[in-house]
mmCIF file of C-alpha atoms in Angstrom:
data_model
loop_
_atom_site.group_PDB
_atom_site.id
_atom_site.type_symbol
_atom_site.label_atom_id
_atom_site.label_comp_id
_atom_site.label_asym_id
_atom_site.label_seq_id
_atom_site.Cartn_x
_atom_site.Cartn_y
_atom_site.Cartn_z
ATOM 1 C CA MET A 98 -18.634 -2.368 -27.714
ATOM 2 C CA ILE A 99 -15.964 0.299 -27.288
ATOM 3 C CA VAL A 100 -13.344 0.551 -30.037
ATOM 4 C CA LEU A 101 -9.877 1.155 -28.564
ATOM 5 C CA GLY A 102 -8.193 2.208 -31.812
ATOM 6 C CA PRO A 103 -4.767 1.243 -33.196
ATOM 7 C CA HIS A 104 -3.140 1.237 -29.730
ATOM 8 C CA GLY A 105 -5.824 -0.943 -28.132
ATOM 9 C CA SER A 106 -3.333 -3.677 -27.204
ATOM 10 C CA PHE A 107 -1.344 -1.187 -25.059
ATOM 11 C CA ILE A 108 -4.509 -0.108 -23.218
ATOM 12 C CA ILE A 109 -5.618 -3.707 -22.641
ATOM 13 C CA ALA A 110 -2.112 -4.718 -21.503
ATOM 14 C CA ALA A 111 -1.996 -1.801 -19.029
ATOM 15 C CA TYR A 112 -5.341 -2.682 -17.434
ATOM 16 C CA ALA A 113 -4.601 -6.431 -17.501
ATOM 17 C CA PHE A 114 -1.309 -5.878 -15.661
ATOM 18 C CA ALA A 115 -2.972 -3.616 -13.075
ATOM 19 C CA VAL A 116 -5.849 -6.048 -12.487
ATOM 20 C CA LEU A 117 -3.517 -9.058 -12.148
ATOM 21 C CA ALA A 118 -1.154 -7.194 -9.812
ATOM 22 C CA LEU A 119 -3.994 -5.974 -7.569
ATOM 23 C CA ILE A 120 -5.777 -9.353 -7.492
ATOM 24 C CA GLY A 121 -2.451 -11.067 -6.723
ATOM 25 C CA LEU A 122 -1.760 -8.607 -3.902
ATOM 26 C CA PHE A 123 -5.268 -8.994 -2.469
ATOM 27 C CA VAL A 124 -5.102 -12.813 -2.520
ATOM 28 C CA TRP A 125 -1.600 -12.749 -0.951
ATOM 29 C CA ILE A 126 -2.878 -10.537 1.899
ATOM 30 C CA LEU A 127 -5.944 -12.760 2.468
ATOM 31 C CA LEU A 128 -3.829 -15.945 2.511
ATOM 32 C CA ASP A 129 -1.353 -14.347 4.936
ATOM 33 C CA LEU A 130 -4.200 -13.221 7.207
ATOM 34 C CA ARG A 131 -5.737 -16.709 7.178
ATOM 35 C CA ARG A 132 -2.355 -18.363 7.878
ATOM 36 C CA GLN A 133 -1.536 -16.048 10.803
ATOM 37 C CA THR A 134 -5.044 -16.278 12.279
ATOM 38 C CA ARG A 135 -4.927 -20.105 12.191
ATOM 39 C CA LEU A 136 -1.472 -20.064 13.789
ATOM 40 C CA VAL A 137 -2.699 -17.819 16.625
ATOM 41 C CA VAL A 138 -5.736 -20.082 17.205
ATOM 42 C CA ARG A 139 -3.476 -23.159 17.331
ATOM 43 C CA LEU A 140 -0.987 -21.540 19.729
ATOM 44 C CA GLU A 141 -3.791 -20.175 21.948
ATOM 45 C CA ALA A 142 -5.314 -23.669 22.096
ATOM 46 C CA ALA A 143 -1.945 -25.201 23.028
ATOM 47 C CA ARG A 144 -1.472 -22.532 25.688
ATOM 48 C CA THR A 145 -4.921 -23.142 27.177
ATOM 49 C CA MET A 146 -4.249 -26.899 27.215
ATOM 50 C CA HIS A 147 -0.912 -26.334 28.961
ATOM 51 C CA THR A 148 -2.516 -24.014 31.553
ATOM 52 C CA ASP A 149 -5.222 -26.615 32.234
ATOM 53 C CA ASP A 150 -2.570 -29.328 32.660
ATOM 54 C CA SER A 151 -0.600 -27.163 35.090
ATOM 55 C CA ALA A 152 -3.709 -26.248 37.059
ATOM 56 C CA SER A 153 -4.942 -29.838 37.514
ATOM 57 C CA PRO A 154 -3.958 -31.279 40.937
ATOM 58 C CA THR A 155 -1.311 -33.986 40.938
ATOM 59 C CA PRO A 156 -1.964 -37.122 43.004
ATOM 60 C CA MET B 191 9.737 7.185 29.172
ATOM 61 C CA ASN B 192 8.465 9.154 26.225
ATOM 62 C CA ASP B 193 7.423 12.686 27.138
ATOM 63 C CA LEU B 194 5.702 13.483 23.846
ATOM 64 C CA ALA B 195 2.058 12.447 23.890
ATOM 65 C CA ALA B 196 0.596 10.923 20.719
ATOM 66 C CA PRO B 197 -2.365 12.737 19.128
ATOM 67 C CA SER B 198 -5.442 11.718 21.184
ATOM 68 C CA GLY B 199 -7.388 10.042 18.338
ATOM 69 C CA LEU B 200 -4.420 7.853 17.495
ATOM 70 C CA ALA B 201 -3.607 7.161 21.138
ATOM 71 C CA ALA B 202 -7.034 5.549 21.507
ATOM 72 C CA LEU B 203 -6.036 3.030 18.829
ATOM 73 C CA ALA B 204 -2.815 2.069 20.598
ATOM 74 C CA ASN B 205 -4.598 -0.982 21.957
ATOM 75 C CA PRO B 206 -4.579 -3.499 19.060
ATOM 76 C CA SER B 207 -7.920 -4.988 20.125
ATOM 77 C CA LYS B 208 -9.542 -1.544 19.790
ATOM 78 C CA PHE B 209 -8.000 -1.184 16.346
ATOM 79 C CA LEU B 210 -9.218 -4.661 15.339
ATOM 80 C CA ALA B 211 -12.759 -3.796 16.478
ATOM 81 C CA LEU B 212 -12.651 -0.567 14.443
ATOM 82 C CA ALA B 213 -11.290 -2.458 11.408
ATOM 83 C CA ALA B 214 -14.096 -5.032 11.695
ATOM 84 C CA ARG B 215 -16.667 -2.212 11.644
ATOM 85 C CA LEU B 216 -15.027 -0.363 8.721
ATOM 86 C CA LEU B 217 -14.171 -3.259 6.410
ATOM 87 C CA PRO B 218 -17.694 -4.133 5.151
ATOM 88 C CA TRP B 219 -18.440 -0.474 4.335
ATOM 89 C CA LEU B 220 -15.073 0.113 2.683
ATOM 90 C CA SER B 221 -15.357 -3.118 0.677
ATOM 91 C CA ALA B 222 -18.835 -2.161 -0.589
ATOM 92 C CA ALA B 223 -17.632 1.367 -1.449
ATOM 93 C CA THR B 224 -14.621 -0.103 -3.299
ATOM 94 C CA VAL B 225 -16.792 -2.354 -5.491
ATOM 95 C CA ILE B 226 -19.295 0.422 -6.300
ATOM 96 C CA LEU B 227 -16.581 3.011 -7.015
ATOM 97 C CA LEU B 228 -14.465 0.612 -9.099
ATOM 98 C CA VAL B 229 -17.425 -0.414 -11.278
ATOM 99 C CA SER B 230 -18.505 3.249 -11.704
ATOM 100 C CA GLY B 231 -14.935 4.427 -12.277
ATOM 101 C CA LEU B 232 -14.148 1.795 -14.930
ATOM 102 C CA TYR B 233 -17.497 2.478 -16.646
ATOM 103 C CA ALA B 234 -16.749 6.217 -16.690
ATOM 104 C CA ALA B 235 -13.167 5.625 -17.873
ATOM 105 C CA PHE B 236 -14.161 3.400 -20.806
ATOM 106 C CA PHE B 237 -17.677 4.506 -21.770
ATOM 107 C CA ILE B 238 -18.158 8.131 -20.649
ATOM 108 C CA ALA B 239 -14.744 9.829 -20.952
ATOM 109 C CA PRO B 240 -14.167 10.912 -24.572
ATOM 110 C CA PRO B 241 -10.957 10.138 -26.474
ATOM 111 C CA ASP B 242 -8.304 12.841 -26.121
ATOM 112 C CA TYR B 243 -7.971 15.215 -29.080
ATOM 113 C CA GLN B 244 -4.250 14.404 -29.393
ATOM 114 C CA GLN B 245 -3.755 10.971 -27.798
ATOM 115 C CA GLY B 246 -7.019 9.394 -28.899
ATOM 116 C CA GLU B 247 -8.144 6.277 -26.979
ATOM 117 C CA THR B 248 -4.676 5.847 -25.430
ATOM 118 C CA VAL B 249 -5.626 8.466 -22.831
ATOM 119 C CA ARG B 250 -7.634 5.709 -21.091
ATOM 120 C CA VAL B 251 -4.363 4.361 -19.668
ATOM 121 C CA MET B 252 -4.288 7.564 -17.600
ATOM 122 C CA PHE B 253 -7.253 6.398 -15.491
ATOM 123 C CA ILE B 254 -5.131 3.597 -13.986
ATOM 124 C CA HIS B 255 -1.655 5.155 -14.347
ATOM 125 C CA VAL B 256 -2.244 8.487 -12.592
ATOM 126 C CA PRO B 257 -4.221 7.180 -9.557
ATOM 127 C CA SER B 258 -1.507 4.516 -9.061
ATOM 128 C CA ALA B 259 1.148 7.248 -9.087
ATOM 129 C CA TRP B 260 -0.839 9.399 -6.612
ATOM 130 C CA LEU B 261 -1.379 6.415 -4.331
ATOM 131 C CA SER B 262 2.262 5.347 -4.350
ATOM 132 C CA LEU B 263 3.220 8.885 -3.255
ATOM 133 C CA ALA B 264 0.381 9.131 -0.706
ATOM 134 C CA ILE B 265 1.191 5.711 0.792
ATOM 135 C CA TYR B 266 4.840 6.687 1.242
ATOM 136 C CA THR B 267 3.771 9.963 2.890
ATOM 137 C CA MET B 268 1.490 8.001 5.227
ATOM 138 C CA MET B 269 4.430 5.686 6.018
ATOM 139 C CA ALA B 270 6.638 8.704 6.805
ATOM 140 C CA ILE B 271 4.003 10.021 9.268
ATOM 141 C CA ALA B 272 3.813 6.511 10.778
ATOM 142 C CA ALA B 273 7.625 6.503 11.014
ATOM 143 C CA LEU B 274 7.373 9.619 13.179
ATOM 144 C CA GLY B 275 4.763 7.716 15.185
ATOM 145 C CA THR B 276 7.303 4.925 15.726
ATOM 146 C CA LEU B 277 10.290 7.110 16.594
ATOM 147 C CA VAL B 278 8.641 10.034 18.425
ATOM 148 C CA TRP B 279 5.426 8.700 20.000
ATOM 149 C CA ARG B 280 6.333 4.975 19.989
ATOM 150 C CA HIS B 281 2.807 4.192 18.903
ATOM 151 C CA PRO B 282 2.385 0.386 18.913
ATOM 152 C CA LEU B 283 0.553 0.352 15.590
ATOM 153 C CA ALA B 284 2.862 2.766 13.748
ATOM 154 C CA ASP B 285 5.404 0.173 12.630
ATOM 155 C CA VAL B 286 2.557 -2.271 11.922
ATOM 156 C CA THR B 287 1.169 0.408 9.577
ATOM 157 C CA ILE B 288 4.513 0.782 7.791
ATOM 158 C CA LYS B 289 5.125 -2.952 7.423
ATOM 159 C CA ALA B 290 1.598 -3.511 6.076
ATOM 160 C CA ALA B 291 1.700 -0.515 3.702
ATOM 161 C CA ALA B 292 5.106 -1.100 2.081
ATOM 162 C CA PRO B 293 4.087 -3.997 -0.248
ATOM 163 C CA LEU B 294 0.932 -2.076 -1.207
ATOM 164 C CA GLY B 295 2.927 1.031 -2.083
ATOM 165 C CA ALA B 296 5.407 -1.102 -4.029
ATOM 166 C CA VAL B 297 2.626 -2.653 -6.112
ATOM 167 C CA PHE B 298 1.037 0.740 -6.876
ATOM 168 C CA ALA B 299 4.469 2.132 -7.839
ATOM 169 C CA LEU B 300 5.053 -0.887 -10.090
ATOM 170 C CA ILE B 301 1.627 -0.461 -11.711
ATOM 171 C CA CYS B 302 2.487 3.206 -12.304
ATOM 172 C CA LEU B 303 5.833 2.291 -13.926
ATOM 173 C CA VAL B 304 4.465 -0.521 -16.112
ATOM 174 C CA THR B 305 1.309 1.311 -17.263
ATOM 175 C CA GLY B 306 3.403 4.433 -17.874
ATOM 176 C CA SER B 307 5.724 2.403 -20.062
ATOM 177 C CA LEU B 308 2.761 0.935 -21.952
ATOM 178 C CA TRP B 309 1.389 4.466 -22.416
ATOM 179 C CA GLY B 310 4.777 5.904 -23.385
ATOM 180 C CA ARG B 311 5.530 3.414 -26.168
ATOM 181 C CA PRO B 312 2.692 4.535 -28.501
ATOM 182 C CA MET B 313 2.801 8.234 -27.434
ATOM 183 C CA TRP B 314 6.542 8.937 -27.044
ATOM 184 C CA GLY B 315 7.860 6.143 -29.231
ATOM 185 C CA THR B 316 9.851 4.622 -26.365
ATOM 186 C CA TRP B 317 9.184 2.277 -23.446
ATOM 187 C CA TRP B 318 11.523 4.125 -21.081
ATOM 188 C CA VAL B 319 13.743 7.184 -20.755
ATOM 189 C CA TRP B 320 15.935 8.078 -17.804
ATOM 190 C CA ASP B 321 14.275 11.461 -17.287
ATOM 191 C CA ALA B 322 13.794 12.958 -13.829
ATOM 192 C CA ARG B 323 10.156 11.897 -13.318
ATOM 193 C CA LEU B 324 10.578 8.298 -14.481
ATOM 194 C CA THR B 325 13.877 7.846 -12.655
ATOM 195 C CA SER B 326 12.603 9.316 -9.357
ATOM 196 C CA MET B 327 9.510 7.090 -9.605
ATOM 197 C CA PHE B 328 11.772 4.085 -10.153
ATOM 198 C CA VAL B 329 13.793 5.150 -7.095
ATOM 199 C CA LEU B 330 10.517 5.262 -5.120
ATOM 200 C CA PHE B 331 9.828 1.665 -6.160
ATOM 201 C CA LEU B 332 13.355 0.678 -5.065
ATOM 202 C CA MET B 333 12.780 2.447 -1.717
ATOM 203 C CA TYR B 334 9.672 0.360 -1.160
ATOM 204 C CA ALA B 335 11.623 -2.800 -2.048
ATOM 205 C CA GLY B 336 14.404 -1.816 0.379
ATOM 206 C CA ILE B 337 11.921 -1.162 3.192
ATOM 207 C CA ILE B 338 10.260 -4.559 2.635
ATOM 208 C CA ALA B 339 13.674 -6.275 2.631
ATOM 209 C CA LEU B 340 14.806 -4.510 5.814
ATOM 210 C CA ALA B 341 11.542 -5.295 7.623
ATOM 211 C CA GLN B 342 12.003 -8.987 6.722
ATOM 212 C CA ALA B 343 15.687 -9.046 7.647
ATOM 213 C CA ILE B 344 15.328 -8.111 11.342
ATOM 214 C CA GLU B 345 13.320 -10.649 13.300
ATOM 215 C CA GLU B 346 12.608 -8.675 16.470
ATOM 216 C CA PRO B 347 9.626 -6.386 15.612
ATOM 217 C CA THR B 348 10.628 -3.385 17.780
ATOM 218 C CA ARG B 349 14.186 -3.257 16.412
ATOM 219 C CA ALA B 350 12.916 -3.811 12.873
ATOM 220 C CA GLY B 351 10.334 -1.050 13.362
ATOM 221 C CA LYS B 352 12.954 1.526 14.391
ATOM 222 C CA ALA B 353 15.368 0.651 11.565
ATOM 223 C CA VAL B 354 12.557 0.701 8.994
ATOM 224 C CA ALA B 355 11.216 4.026 10.341
ATOM 225 C CA ILE B 356 14.640 5.654 9.898
ATOM 226 C CA LEU B 357 14.916 4.312 6.337
ATOM 227 C CA VAL B 358 11.381 5.551 5.536
ATOM 228 C CA LEU B 359 12.212 9.057 6.787
ATOM 229 C CA VAL B 360 15.490 9.147 4.836
ATOM 230 C CA GLY B 361 13.661 8.011 1.690
ATOM 231 C CA PHE B 362 10.963 10.676 2.124
ATOM 232 C CA VAL B 363 13.338 13.178 0.510
ATOM 233 C CA ASN B 364 12.447 11.483 -2.795
ATOM 234 C CA ILE B 365 8.709 12.363 -2.556
ATOM 235 C CA PRO B 366 9.019 16.094 -3.388
ATOM 236 C CA ILE B 367 11.579 15.146 -6.049
ATOM 237 C CA VAL B 368 9.001 12.881 -7.736
ATOM 238 C CA LYS B 369 6.284 15.539 -7.464
ATOM 239 C CA PHE B 370 8.326 18.539 -8.649
ATOM 240 C CA SER B 371 10.729 16.747 -11.034
ATOM 241 C CA VAL B 372 8.650 17.898 -14.014
ATOM 242 C CA ASP B 373 9.027 21.544 -12.858
ATOM 243 C CA TRP B 374 12.680 21.418 -11.790
ATOM 244 C CA TRP B 375 14.050 19.602 -14.855
ATOM 245 C CA ASN B 376 13.258 19.414 -18.528
ATOM 246 C CA THR B 377 11.499 16.048 -18.803
ATOM 247 C CA LEU B 378 9.807 14.012 -21.505
ATOM 248 C CA HIS B 379 7.033 13.389 -18.969
ATOM 249 C CA GLN B 380 4.335 16.068 -19.064
ATOM 250 C CA GLY B 381 3.856 18.564 -16.234
ATOM 251 C CA ALA B 382 1.166 18.423 -13.549
ATOM 252 C CA SER B 383 -2.343 18.772 -14.949
ATOM 253 C CA VAL B 384 -4.548 18.199 -11.868
ATOM 254 C CA PHE B 385 -2.781 19.317 -8.669
ATOM 255 C CA ARG B 386 -1.299 22.625 -9.863
ATOM 256 C CA ALA B 387 -1.439 26.256 -8.775
ATOM 257 C CA GLY B 388 -3.781 27.428 -11.553
ATOM 258 C CA GLY B 389 -6.249 24.540 -11.107
ATOM 259 C CA PRO B 390 -6.676 21.429 -13.275
ATOM 260 C CA THR B 391 -6.085 21.767 -17.010
ATOM 261 C CA LEU B 392 -8.065 18.621 -17.802
ATOM 262 C CA ASP B 393 -11.525 18.872 -19.299
ATOM 263 C CA PRO B 394 -14.197 17.922 -16.706
ATOM 264 C CA SER B 395 -15.313 15.009 -18.922
ATOM 265 C CA ILE B 396 -11.870 13.430 -18.343
ATOM 266 C CA LEU B 397 -11.170 14.877 -14.899
ATOM 267 C CA TRP B 398 -14.117 13.413 -12.989
ATOM 268 C CA PRO B 399 -13.641 9.797 -14.219
ATOM 269 C CA LEU B 400 -9.990 10.206 -13.176
ATOM 270 C CA LEU B 401 -10.999 11.402 -9.696
ATOM 271 C CA LEU B 402 -13.563 8.584 -9.451
ATOM 272 C CA MET B 403 -10.879 5.988 -10.247
ATOM 273 C CA ALA B 404 -8.533 7.645 -7.740
ATOM 274 C CA LEU B 405 -11.238 7.381 -5.061
ATOM 275 C CA ALA B 406 -11.950 3.747 -6.009
ATOM 276 C CA LEU B 407 -8.276 2.742 -5.765
ATOM 277 C CA SER B 408 -7.920 4.683 -2.499
ATOM 278 C CA CYS B 409 -10.789 2.671 -1.012
ATOM 279 C CA LEU B 410 -9.207 -0.537 -2.333
ATOM 280 C CA PHE B 411 -5.944 0.477 -0.682
ATOM 281 C CA ALA B 412 -7.765 1.164 2.615
ATOM 282 C CA VAL B 413 -9.354 -2.315 2.541
ATOM 283 C CA MET B 414 -6.036 -4.030 1.782
ATOM 284 C CA GLN B 415 -4.208 -1.921 4.383
ATOM 285 C CA LEU B 416 -6.662 -2.887 7.145
ATOM 286 C CA LEU B 417 -6.458 -6.588 6.184
ATOM 287 C CA ALA B 418 -2.642 -6.471 6.017
ATOM 288 C CA MET B 419 -2.502 -4.751 9.432
ATOM 289 C CA LYS B 420 -4.772 -7.449 10.887
ATOM 290 C CA ALA B 421 -2.385 -10.090 9.473
ATOM 291 C CA GLU B 422 0.647 -8.296 10.935
ATOM 292 C CA ILE B 423 -0.977 -7.988 14.377
ATOM 293 C CA ALA B 424 -1.797 -11.727 14.250
ATOM 294 C CA ARG B 425 1.820 -12.496 13.200
ATOM 295 C CA ARG B 426 3.141 -10.602 16.256
ATOM 296 C CA ARG B 427 0.645 -12.309 18.555
ATOM 297 C CA ALA B 428 1.717 -15.690 17.143
ATOM 298 C CA ARG B 429 5.365 -14.777 17.706
ATOM 299 C CA THR B 430 4.699 -13.844 21.338
ATOM 300 C CA LEU B 431 2.747 -17.076 21.915
ATOM 301 C CA ALA B 432 5.508 -19.138 20.260
ATOM 302 C CA ILE B 433 8.153 -17.511 22.500
ATOM 303 C CA LEU B 434 6.000 -18.179 25.584
ATOM 304 C CA ALA B 435 5.528 -21.802 24.504
ATOM 305 C CA ALA B 436 9.258 -22.220 23.891
ATOM 306 C CA SER B 437 10.154 -20.786 27.300
ATOM 307 C CA ARG B 438 7.825 -23.097 29.257
ATOM 308 C CA PRO B 439 10.064 -26.178 29.738
ATOM 309 C CA ALA B 440 12.986 -23.953 30.771
ATOM 310 C CA SER B 441 10.929 -22.024 33.321
ATOM 311 C CA ARG B 442 9.506 -25.295 34.694
ATOM 312 C CA ALA B 443 13.048 -26.681 35.027
ATOM 313 C CA THR B 444 14.118 -23.514 36.851
ATOM 314 C CA ILE B 445 11.194 -23.764 39.268
ATOM 315 C CA GLY B 446 11.863 -27.456 39.896
ATOM 316 C CA ARG B 447 15.511 -26.875 40.740
#
């Protein structure tokens, strides 16, 4: 195991902050992508349904 | 009409579906490269690089601090080029690039500031000084925050894109200040030791783990940038579909009149 010396807590804190910040950013981007993709799918489906309704002949 | 033609390689990506297809092809390779490079880089930083003769083990903070600083500068430079793409060539993906990159640049700038502070406390005896390098880096972080705020404040994407592009170009003046602050002013922060006229002053045993970590974080940035751009393109598509959906009853009423 590596010995980080008397200032080990500063080194660990620096890497811990960087890891947390990058993981947080990555998760935020993935959640945003999933939310927007689902929204597009829902709106596309509604649009298709509307087009089908408009296209169907009225009695 | 815009008379200036965009560079041909970039013009091909003007169609978002072409960009999305390219992103889908690149993402698995970039993700794999990121994992391999990060594992190798962290191993080299902690187990291969020797302690510094003056700073001891504390030098290991450099392997996250310096690449974060480089990336925050490189991301802003990329945003400035994209801002030209928005204002000069009106490239459809240029403002998408800026909007996606700004939070990433902000996080890398924040990591640089926080890790620098954690490195400075044991080495300089202080968490923070208002010297030219630290202050200009803090200004860079504030620029990123301002760009994010402005992009959120204007709802219409084209108008937001133009306003943000102008702000990005104005803020670009800070990039050479950050880079050359250690040469222009007497700072507590040390001078350049990698990208300098006489070549790197770092020993190769410390230099190559640093470059490996820089490559790893660059790949991580590329992955996150592509994902964030995909999200932004989807957001704009959703907006267009929502506007179309909202205008339907009105258009039907107009036709029926």
